[in-house]
PDB file of C-alpha atoms and ligand atoms in Angstrom:
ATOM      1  CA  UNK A 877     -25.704 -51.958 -62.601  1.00  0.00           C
ATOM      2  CA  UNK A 878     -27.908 -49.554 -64.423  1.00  0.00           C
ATOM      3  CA  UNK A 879     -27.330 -45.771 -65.319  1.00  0.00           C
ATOM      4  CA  UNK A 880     -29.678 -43.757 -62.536  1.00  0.00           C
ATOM      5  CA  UNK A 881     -31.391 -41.962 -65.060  1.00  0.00           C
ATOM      6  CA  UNK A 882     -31.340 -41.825 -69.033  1.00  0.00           C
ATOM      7  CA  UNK A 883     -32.374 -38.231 -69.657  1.00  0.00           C
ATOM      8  CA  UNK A 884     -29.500 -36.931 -67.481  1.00  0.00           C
ATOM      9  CA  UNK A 885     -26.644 -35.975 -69.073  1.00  0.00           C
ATOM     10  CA  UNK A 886     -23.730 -38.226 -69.999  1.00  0.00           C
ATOM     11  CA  UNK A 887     -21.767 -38.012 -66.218  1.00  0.00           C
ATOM     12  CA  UNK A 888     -17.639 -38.248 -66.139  1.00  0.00           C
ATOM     13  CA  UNK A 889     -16.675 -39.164 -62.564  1.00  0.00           C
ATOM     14  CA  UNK A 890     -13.163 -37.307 -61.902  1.00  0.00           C
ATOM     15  CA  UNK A 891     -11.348 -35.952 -58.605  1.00  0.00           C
ATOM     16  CA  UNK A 892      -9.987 -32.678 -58.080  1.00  0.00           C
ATOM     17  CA  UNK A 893      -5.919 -32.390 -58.828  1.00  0.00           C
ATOM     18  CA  UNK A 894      -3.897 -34.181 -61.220  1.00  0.00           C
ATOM     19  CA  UNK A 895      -6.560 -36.332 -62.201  1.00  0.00           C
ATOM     20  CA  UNK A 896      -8.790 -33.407 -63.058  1.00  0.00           C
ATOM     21  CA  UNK A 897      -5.951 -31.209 -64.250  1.00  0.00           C
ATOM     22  CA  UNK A 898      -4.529 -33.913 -67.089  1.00  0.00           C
ATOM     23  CA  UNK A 899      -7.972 -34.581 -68.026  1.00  0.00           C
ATOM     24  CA  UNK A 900      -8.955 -31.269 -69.105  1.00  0.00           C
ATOM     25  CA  UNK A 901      -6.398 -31.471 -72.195  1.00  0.00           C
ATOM     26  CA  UNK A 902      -7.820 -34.800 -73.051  1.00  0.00           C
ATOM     27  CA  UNK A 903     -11.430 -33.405 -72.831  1.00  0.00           C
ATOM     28  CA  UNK A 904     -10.105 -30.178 -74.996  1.00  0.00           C
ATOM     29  CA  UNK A 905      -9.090 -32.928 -77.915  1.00  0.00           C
ATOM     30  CA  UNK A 906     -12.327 -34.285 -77.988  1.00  0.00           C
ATOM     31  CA  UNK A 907     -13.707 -30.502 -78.273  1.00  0.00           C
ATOM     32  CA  UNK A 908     -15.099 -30.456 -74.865  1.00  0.00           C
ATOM     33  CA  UNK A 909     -14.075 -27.384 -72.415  1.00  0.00           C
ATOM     34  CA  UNK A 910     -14.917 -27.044 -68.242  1.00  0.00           C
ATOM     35  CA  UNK A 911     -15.416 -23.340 -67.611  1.00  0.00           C
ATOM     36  CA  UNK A 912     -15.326 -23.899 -63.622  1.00  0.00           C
ATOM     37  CA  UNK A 913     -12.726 -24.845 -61.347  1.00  0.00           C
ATOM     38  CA  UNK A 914     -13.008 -27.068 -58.893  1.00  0.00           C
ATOM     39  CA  UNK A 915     -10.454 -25.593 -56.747  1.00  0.00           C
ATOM     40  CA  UNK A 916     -12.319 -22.794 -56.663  1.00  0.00           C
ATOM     41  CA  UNK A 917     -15.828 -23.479 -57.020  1.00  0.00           C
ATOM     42  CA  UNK A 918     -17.698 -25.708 -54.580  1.00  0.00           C
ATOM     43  CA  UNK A 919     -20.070 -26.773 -56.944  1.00  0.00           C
ATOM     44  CA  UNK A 920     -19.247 -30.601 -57.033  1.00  0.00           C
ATOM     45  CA  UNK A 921     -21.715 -30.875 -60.483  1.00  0.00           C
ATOM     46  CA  UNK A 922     -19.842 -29.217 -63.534  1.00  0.00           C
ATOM     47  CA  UNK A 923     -21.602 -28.224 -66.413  1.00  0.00           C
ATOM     48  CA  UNK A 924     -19.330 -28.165 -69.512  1.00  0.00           C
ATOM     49  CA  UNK A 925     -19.457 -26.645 -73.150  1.00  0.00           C
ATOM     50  CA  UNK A 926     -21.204 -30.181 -74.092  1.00  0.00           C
ATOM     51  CA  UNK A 927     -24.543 -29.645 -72.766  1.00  0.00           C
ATOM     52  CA  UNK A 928     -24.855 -33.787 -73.328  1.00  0.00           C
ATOM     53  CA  UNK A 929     -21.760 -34.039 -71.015  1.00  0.00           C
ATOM     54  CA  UNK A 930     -21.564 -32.802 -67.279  1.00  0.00           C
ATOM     55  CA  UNK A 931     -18.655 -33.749 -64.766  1.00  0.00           C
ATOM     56  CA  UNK A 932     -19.295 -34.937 -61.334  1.00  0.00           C
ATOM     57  CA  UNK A 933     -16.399 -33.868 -58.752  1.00  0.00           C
ATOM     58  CA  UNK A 934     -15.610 -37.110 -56.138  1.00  0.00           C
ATOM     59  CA  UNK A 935     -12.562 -38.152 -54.047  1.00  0.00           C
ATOM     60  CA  UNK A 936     -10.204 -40.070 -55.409  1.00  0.00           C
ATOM     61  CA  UNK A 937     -11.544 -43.450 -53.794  1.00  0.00           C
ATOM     62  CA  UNK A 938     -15.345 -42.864 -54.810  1.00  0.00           C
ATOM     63  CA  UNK A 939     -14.681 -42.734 -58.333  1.00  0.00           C
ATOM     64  CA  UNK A 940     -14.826 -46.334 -58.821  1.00  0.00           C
ATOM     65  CA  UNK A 941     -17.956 -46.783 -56.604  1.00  0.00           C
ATOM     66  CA  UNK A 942     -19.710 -43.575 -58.802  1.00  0.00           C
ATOM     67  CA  UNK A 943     -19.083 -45.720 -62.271  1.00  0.00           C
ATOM     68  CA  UNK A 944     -19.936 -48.849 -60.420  1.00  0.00           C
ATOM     69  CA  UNK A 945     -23.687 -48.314 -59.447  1.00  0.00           C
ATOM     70  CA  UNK A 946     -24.290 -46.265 -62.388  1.00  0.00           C
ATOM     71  CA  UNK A 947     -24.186 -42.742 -61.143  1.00  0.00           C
ATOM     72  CA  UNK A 948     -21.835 -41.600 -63.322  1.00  0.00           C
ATOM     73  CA  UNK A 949     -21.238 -43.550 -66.764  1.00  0.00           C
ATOM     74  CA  UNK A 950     -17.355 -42.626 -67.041  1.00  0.00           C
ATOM     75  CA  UNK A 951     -14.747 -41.902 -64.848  1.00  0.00           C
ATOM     76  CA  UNK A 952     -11.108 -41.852 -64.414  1.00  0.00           C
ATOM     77  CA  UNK A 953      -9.344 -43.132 -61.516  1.00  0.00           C
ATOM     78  CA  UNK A 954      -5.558 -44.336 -60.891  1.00  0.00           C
ATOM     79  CA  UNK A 955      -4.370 -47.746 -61.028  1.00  0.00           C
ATOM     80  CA  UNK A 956      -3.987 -47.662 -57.202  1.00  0.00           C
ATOM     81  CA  UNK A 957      -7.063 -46.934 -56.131  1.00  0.00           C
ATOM     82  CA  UNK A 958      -8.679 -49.278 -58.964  1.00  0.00           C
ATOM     83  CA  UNK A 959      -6.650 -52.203 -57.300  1.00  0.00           C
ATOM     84  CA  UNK A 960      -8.302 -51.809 -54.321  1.00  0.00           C
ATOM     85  CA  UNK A 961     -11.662 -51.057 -55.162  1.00  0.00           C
ATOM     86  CA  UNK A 962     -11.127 -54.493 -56.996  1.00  0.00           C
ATOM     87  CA  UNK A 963     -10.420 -56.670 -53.721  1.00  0.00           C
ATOM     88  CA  UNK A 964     -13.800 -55.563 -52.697  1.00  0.00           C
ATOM     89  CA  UNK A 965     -15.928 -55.735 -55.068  1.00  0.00           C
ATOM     90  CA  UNK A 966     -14.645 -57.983 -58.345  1.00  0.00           C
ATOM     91  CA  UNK A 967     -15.451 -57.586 -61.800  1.00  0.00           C
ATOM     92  CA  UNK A 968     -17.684 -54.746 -61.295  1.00  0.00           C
ATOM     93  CA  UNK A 969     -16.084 -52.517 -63.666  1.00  0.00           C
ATOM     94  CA  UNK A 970     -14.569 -52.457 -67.096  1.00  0.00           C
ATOM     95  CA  UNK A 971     -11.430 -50.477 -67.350  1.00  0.00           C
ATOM     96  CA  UNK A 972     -10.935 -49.845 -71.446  1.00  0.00           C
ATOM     97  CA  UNK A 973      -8.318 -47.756 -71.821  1.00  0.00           C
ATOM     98  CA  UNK A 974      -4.331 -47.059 -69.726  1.00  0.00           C
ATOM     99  CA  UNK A 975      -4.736 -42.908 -69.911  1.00  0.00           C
ATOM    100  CA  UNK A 976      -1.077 -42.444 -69.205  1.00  0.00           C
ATOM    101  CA  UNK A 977      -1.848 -39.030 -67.008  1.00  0.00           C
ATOM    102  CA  UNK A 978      -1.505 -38.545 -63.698  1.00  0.00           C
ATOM    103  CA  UNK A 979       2.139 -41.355 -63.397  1.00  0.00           C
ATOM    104  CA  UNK A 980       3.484 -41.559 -60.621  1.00  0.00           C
ATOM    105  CA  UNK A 981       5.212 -44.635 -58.590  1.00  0.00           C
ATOM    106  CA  UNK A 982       4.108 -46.964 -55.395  1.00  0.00           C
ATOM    107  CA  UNK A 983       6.705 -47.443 -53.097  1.00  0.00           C
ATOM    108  CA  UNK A 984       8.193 -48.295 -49.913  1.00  0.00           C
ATOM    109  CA  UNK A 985       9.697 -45.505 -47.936  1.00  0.00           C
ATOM    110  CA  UNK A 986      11.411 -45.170 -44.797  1.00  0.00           C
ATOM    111  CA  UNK A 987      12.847 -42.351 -42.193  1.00  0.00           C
ATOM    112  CA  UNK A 988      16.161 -41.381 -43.136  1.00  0.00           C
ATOM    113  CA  UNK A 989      18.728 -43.495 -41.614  1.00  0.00           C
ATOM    114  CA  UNK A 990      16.599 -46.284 -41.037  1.00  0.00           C
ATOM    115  CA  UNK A 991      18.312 -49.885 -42.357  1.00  0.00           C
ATOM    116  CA  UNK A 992      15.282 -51.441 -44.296  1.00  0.00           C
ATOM    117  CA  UNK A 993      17.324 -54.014 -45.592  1.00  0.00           C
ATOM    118  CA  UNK A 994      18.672 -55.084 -42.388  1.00  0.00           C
ATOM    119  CA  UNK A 995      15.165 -55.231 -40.801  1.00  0.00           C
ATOM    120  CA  UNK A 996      14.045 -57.464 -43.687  1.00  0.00           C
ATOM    121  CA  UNK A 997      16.834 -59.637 -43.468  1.00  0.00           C
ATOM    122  CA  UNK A 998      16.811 -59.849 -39.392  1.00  0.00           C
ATOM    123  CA  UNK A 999      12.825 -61.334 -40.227  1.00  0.00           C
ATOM    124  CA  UNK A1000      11.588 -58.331 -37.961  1.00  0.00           C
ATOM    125  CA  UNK A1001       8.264 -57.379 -38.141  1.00  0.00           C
ATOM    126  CA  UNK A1002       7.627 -54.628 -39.998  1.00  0.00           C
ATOM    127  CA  UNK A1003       4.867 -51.724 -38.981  1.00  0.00           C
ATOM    128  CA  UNK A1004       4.025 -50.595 -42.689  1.00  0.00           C
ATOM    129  CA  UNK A1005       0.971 -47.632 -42.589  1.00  0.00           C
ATOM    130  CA  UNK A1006      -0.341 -47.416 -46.007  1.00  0.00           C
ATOM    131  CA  UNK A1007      -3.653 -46.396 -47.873  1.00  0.00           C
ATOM    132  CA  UNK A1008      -3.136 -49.271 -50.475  1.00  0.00           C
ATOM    133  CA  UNK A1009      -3.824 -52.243 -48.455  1.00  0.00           C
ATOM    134  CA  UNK A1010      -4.003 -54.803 -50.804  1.00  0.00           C
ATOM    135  CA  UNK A1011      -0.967 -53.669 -52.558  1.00  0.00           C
ATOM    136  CA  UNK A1012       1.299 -53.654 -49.705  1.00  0.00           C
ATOM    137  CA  UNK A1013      -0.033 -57.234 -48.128  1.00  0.00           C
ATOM    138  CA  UNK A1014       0.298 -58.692 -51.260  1.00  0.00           C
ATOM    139  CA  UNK A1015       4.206 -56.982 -52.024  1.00  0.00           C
ATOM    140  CA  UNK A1016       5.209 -58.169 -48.460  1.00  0.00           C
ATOM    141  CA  UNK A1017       3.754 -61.716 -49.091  1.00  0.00           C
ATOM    142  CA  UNK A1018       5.633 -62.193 -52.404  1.00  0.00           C
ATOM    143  CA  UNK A1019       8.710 -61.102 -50.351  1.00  0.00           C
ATOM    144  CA  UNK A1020       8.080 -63.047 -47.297  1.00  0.00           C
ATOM    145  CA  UNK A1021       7.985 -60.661 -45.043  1.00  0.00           C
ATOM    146  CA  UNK A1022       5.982 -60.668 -42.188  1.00  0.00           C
ATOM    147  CA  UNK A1023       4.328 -56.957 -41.925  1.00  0.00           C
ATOM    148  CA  UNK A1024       1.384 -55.472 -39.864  1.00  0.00           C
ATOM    149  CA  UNK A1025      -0.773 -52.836 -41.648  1.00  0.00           C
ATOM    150  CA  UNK A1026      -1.766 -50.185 -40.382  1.00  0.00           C
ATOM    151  CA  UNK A1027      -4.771 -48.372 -43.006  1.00  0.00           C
ATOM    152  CA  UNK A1028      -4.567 -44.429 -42.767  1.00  0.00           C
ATOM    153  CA  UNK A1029      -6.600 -42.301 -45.162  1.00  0.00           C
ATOM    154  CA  UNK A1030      -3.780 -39.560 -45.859  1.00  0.00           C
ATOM    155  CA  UNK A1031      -0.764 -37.618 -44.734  1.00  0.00           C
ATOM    156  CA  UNK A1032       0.915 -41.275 -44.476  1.00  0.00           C
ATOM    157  CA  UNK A1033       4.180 -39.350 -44.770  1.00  0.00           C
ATOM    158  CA  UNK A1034       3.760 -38.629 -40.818  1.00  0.00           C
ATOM    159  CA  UNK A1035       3.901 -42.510 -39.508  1.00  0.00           C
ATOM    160  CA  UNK A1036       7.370 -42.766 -39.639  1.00  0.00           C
ATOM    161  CA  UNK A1037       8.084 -39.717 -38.025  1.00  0.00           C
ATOM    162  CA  UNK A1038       5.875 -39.886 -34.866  1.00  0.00           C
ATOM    163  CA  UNK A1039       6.733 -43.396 -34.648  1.00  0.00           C
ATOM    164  CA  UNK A1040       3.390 -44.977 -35.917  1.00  0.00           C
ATOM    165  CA  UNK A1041       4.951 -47.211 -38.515  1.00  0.00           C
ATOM    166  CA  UNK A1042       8.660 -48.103 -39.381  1.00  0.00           C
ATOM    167  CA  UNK A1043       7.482 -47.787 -42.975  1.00  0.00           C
ATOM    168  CA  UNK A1044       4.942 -46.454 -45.524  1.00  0.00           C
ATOM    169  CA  UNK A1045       3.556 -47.456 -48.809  1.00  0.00           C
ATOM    170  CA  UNK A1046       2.768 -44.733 -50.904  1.00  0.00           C
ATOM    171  CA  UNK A1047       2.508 -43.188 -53.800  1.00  0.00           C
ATOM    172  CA  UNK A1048       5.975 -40.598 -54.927  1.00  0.00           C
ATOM    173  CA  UNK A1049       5.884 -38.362 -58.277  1.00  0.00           C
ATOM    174  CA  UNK A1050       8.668 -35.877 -57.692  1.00  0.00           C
ATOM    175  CA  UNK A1051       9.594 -37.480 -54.351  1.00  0.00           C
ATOM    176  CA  UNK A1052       9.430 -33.566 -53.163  1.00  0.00           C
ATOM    177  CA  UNK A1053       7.242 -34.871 -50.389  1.00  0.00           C
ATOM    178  CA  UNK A1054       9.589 -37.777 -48.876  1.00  0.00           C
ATOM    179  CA  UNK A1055      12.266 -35.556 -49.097  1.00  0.00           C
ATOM    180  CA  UNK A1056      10.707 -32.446 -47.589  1.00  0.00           C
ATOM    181  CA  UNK A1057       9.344 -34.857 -44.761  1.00  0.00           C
ATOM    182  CA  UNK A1058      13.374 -36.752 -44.584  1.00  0.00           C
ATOM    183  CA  UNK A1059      12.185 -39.854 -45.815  1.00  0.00           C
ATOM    184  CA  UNK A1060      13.995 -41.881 -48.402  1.00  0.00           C
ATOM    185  CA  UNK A1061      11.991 -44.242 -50.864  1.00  0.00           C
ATOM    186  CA  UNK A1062      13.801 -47.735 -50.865  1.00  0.00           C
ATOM    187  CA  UNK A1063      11.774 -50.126 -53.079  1.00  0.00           C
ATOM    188  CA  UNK A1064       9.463 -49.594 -55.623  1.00  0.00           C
ATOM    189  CA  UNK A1065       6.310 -51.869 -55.944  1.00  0.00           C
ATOM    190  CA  UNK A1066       4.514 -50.724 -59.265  1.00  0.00           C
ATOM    191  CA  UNK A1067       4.434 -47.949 -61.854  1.00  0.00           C
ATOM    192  CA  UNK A1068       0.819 -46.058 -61.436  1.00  0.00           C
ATOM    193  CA  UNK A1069      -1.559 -43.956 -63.918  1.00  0.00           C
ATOM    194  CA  UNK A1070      -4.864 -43.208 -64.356  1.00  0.00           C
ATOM    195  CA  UNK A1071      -7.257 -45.498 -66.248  1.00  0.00           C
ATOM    196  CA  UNK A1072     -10.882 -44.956 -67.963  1.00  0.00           C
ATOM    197  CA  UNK A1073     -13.579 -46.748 -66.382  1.00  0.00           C
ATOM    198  CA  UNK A1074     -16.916 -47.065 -67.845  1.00  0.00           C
ATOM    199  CA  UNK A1075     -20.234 -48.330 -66.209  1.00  0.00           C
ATOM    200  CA  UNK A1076     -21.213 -51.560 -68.086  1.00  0.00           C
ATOM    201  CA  UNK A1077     -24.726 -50.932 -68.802  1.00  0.00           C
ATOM    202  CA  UNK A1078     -23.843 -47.254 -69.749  1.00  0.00           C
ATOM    203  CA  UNK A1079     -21.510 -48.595 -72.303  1.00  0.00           C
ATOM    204  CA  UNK A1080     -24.273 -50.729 -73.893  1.00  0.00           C
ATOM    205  CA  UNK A1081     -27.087 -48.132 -73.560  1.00  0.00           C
ATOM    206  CA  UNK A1082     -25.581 -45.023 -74.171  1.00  0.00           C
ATOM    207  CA  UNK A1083     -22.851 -46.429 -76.225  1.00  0.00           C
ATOM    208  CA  UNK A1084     -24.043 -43.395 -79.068  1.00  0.00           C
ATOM    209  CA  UNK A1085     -22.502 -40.815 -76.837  1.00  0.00           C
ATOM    210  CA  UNK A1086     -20.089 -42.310 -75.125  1.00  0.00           C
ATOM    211  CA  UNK A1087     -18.052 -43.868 -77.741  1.00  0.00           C
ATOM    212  CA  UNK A1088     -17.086 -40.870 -79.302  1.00  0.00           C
ATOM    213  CA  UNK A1089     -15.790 -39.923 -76.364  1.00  0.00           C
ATOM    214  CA  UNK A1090     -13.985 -42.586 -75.505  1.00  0.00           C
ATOM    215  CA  UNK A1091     -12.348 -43.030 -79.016  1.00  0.00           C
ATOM    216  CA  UNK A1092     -11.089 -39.135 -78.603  1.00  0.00           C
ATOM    217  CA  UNK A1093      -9.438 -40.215 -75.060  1.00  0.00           C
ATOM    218  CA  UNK A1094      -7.576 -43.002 -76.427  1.00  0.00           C
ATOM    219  CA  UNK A1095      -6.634 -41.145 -79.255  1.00  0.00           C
ATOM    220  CA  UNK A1096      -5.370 -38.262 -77.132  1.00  0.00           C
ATOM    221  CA  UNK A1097      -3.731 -40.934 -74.525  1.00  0.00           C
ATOM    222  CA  UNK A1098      -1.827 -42.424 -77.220  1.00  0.00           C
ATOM    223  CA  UNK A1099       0.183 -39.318 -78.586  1.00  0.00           C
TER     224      UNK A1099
HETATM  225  P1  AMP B1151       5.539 -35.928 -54.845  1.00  0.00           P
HETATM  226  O1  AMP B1151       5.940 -34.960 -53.744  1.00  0.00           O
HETATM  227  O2  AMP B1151       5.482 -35.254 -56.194  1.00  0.00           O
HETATM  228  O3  AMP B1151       6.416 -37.166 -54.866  1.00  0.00           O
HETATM  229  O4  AMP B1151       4.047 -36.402 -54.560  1.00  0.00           O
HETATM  230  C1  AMP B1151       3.794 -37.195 -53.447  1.00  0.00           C
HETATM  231  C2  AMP B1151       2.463 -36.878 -52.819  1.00  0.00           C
HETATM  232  O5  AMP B1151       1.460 -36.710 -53.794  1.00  0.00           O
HETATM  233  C3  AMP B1151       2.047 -38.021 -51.931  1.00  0.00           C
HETATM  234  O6  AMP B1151       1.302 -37.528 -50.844  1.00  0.00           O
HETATM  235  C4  AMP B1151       1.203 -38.877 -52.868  1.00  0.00           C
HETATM  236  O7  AMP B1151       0.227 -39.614 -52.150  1.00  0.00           O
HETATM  237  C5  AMP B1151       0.593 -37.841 -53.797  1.00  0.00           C
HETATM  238  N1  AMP B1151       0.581 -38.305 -55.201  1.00  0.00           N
HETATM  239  C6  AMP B1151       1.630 -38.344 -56.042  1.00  0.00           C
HETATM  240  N2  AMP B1151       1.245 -38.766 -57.263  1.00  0.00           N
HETATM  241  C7  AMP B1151      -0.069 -38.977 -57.189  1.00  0.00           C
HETATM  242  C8  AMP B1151      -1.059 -39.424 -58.116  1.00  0.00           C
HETATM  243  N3  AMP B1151      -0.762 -39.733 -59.375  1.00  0.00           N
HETATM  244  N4  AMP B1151      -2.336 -39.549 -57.691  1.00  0.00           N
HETATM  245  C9  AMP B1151      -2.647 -39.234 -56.411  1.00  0.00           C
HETATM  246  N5  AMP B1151      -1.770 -38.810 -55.482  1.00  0.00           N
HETATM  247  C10 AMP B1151      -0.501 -38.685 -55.860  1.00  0.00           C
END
């Protein structure tokens, strides 16, 4: 789909956190500094010293849907929520270049004490609450266990502890949250980072502008 408007500037889709905080380095290699944070500042448009280049603050899950239609021509957005922006709408969006910021791990994770492996091998049904819905059918199916999903949109750490699900998929770094919250992970589904996405007609009309940014982020992703 095509860019919204040509005489705006070039528009980088990011979300607030780690996604915006390991950016900013990458940015700083291709010369290009924020001034404002987004943790502070409500503005949700930042300007930046690149009066061609202006960065458009989203959650996590819109980033995809931003570089899709057009709105913004860049973004960045993790492997997670790329593979489920995917299973609804295919091929919309081409994803250049592996970032290697913002790693983390999806996994399986369980209330302390709980026997996962016996309740896979007893065939019970599993209650998994995730986010990542794809991701978690599809793990389950390869392992052929039967599961029923429950989607939340956050704080998944909780269903296991109020009894909502007997497990969670979700995504661990540190694994300070699981731990803080006594839950243990037990299996880990995929290694996760953050990806560049670029609109498609962007790429072809503004390729001028954008390429030299894009050549300074996989330079900078690479070292
Ligand atoms: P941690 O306590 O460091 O294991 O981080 C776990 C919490 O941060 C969970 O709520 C995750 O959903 C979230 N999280 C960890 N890594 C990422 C990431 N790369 N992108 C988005 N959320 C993340």
């Amino acid at each position: 789909m095509s860019p919204a408007s040509l005489d705006r500037p070039l528009t980088l889709a990011l979300s607030k956190g780690r996604i915006f905080d390991e950016t900013l380095p990458l940015l700083a290699d291709a010369g290009v500094h924020v001034t404002e944070d987004p943790e502070s500042s409500r503005k949700l448009i930042l300007p930046t010293s690149d009066p061609n280049l202006q960065i458009i603050i989203v959650r996590a899950s819109d980033v995809p849907t931003y570089v899709q239609y057009g709105a913004a021509d860049f973004g960045i957005a993790g492997k997670d929520v790329l593979y489920e922006h995917a299973a609804q709408h295919p091929g919309g969006l081409y994803q250049p270049i592996d970032l290697n910021i913002a790693k983390c791990r999806l996994c399986v994770a369980v209330r302390e004490g709980f026997d996962y492996e016996a309740a896979v091998l007893q065939g019970s049904r599993l209650r998994i609450a995730t986010k990542y819905v794809r991701a978690a059918r599809e793990h389950f199916a390869r392992k052929g266990v039967y599961v029923d999903l429950i989607k939340l949109y956050g704080s998944m750490e909780l269903a296991p502890l109020v009894g909502l699900a007997d497990a969670i998929v979700d995504l661990v770094s540190t694994g300070n949250t699981l731990k803080a919250n006594h839950l243990v992970a037990v299996e880990d589904i995929v290694p996760i980072s953050s990806r560049l996405i670029i609109n498609q007609a962007s790429l072809k009309t503004r390729a001028k502008a954008l390429q030299p940014l894009i050549d300074a982020f996989a330079r900078a992703s690479a070292t």
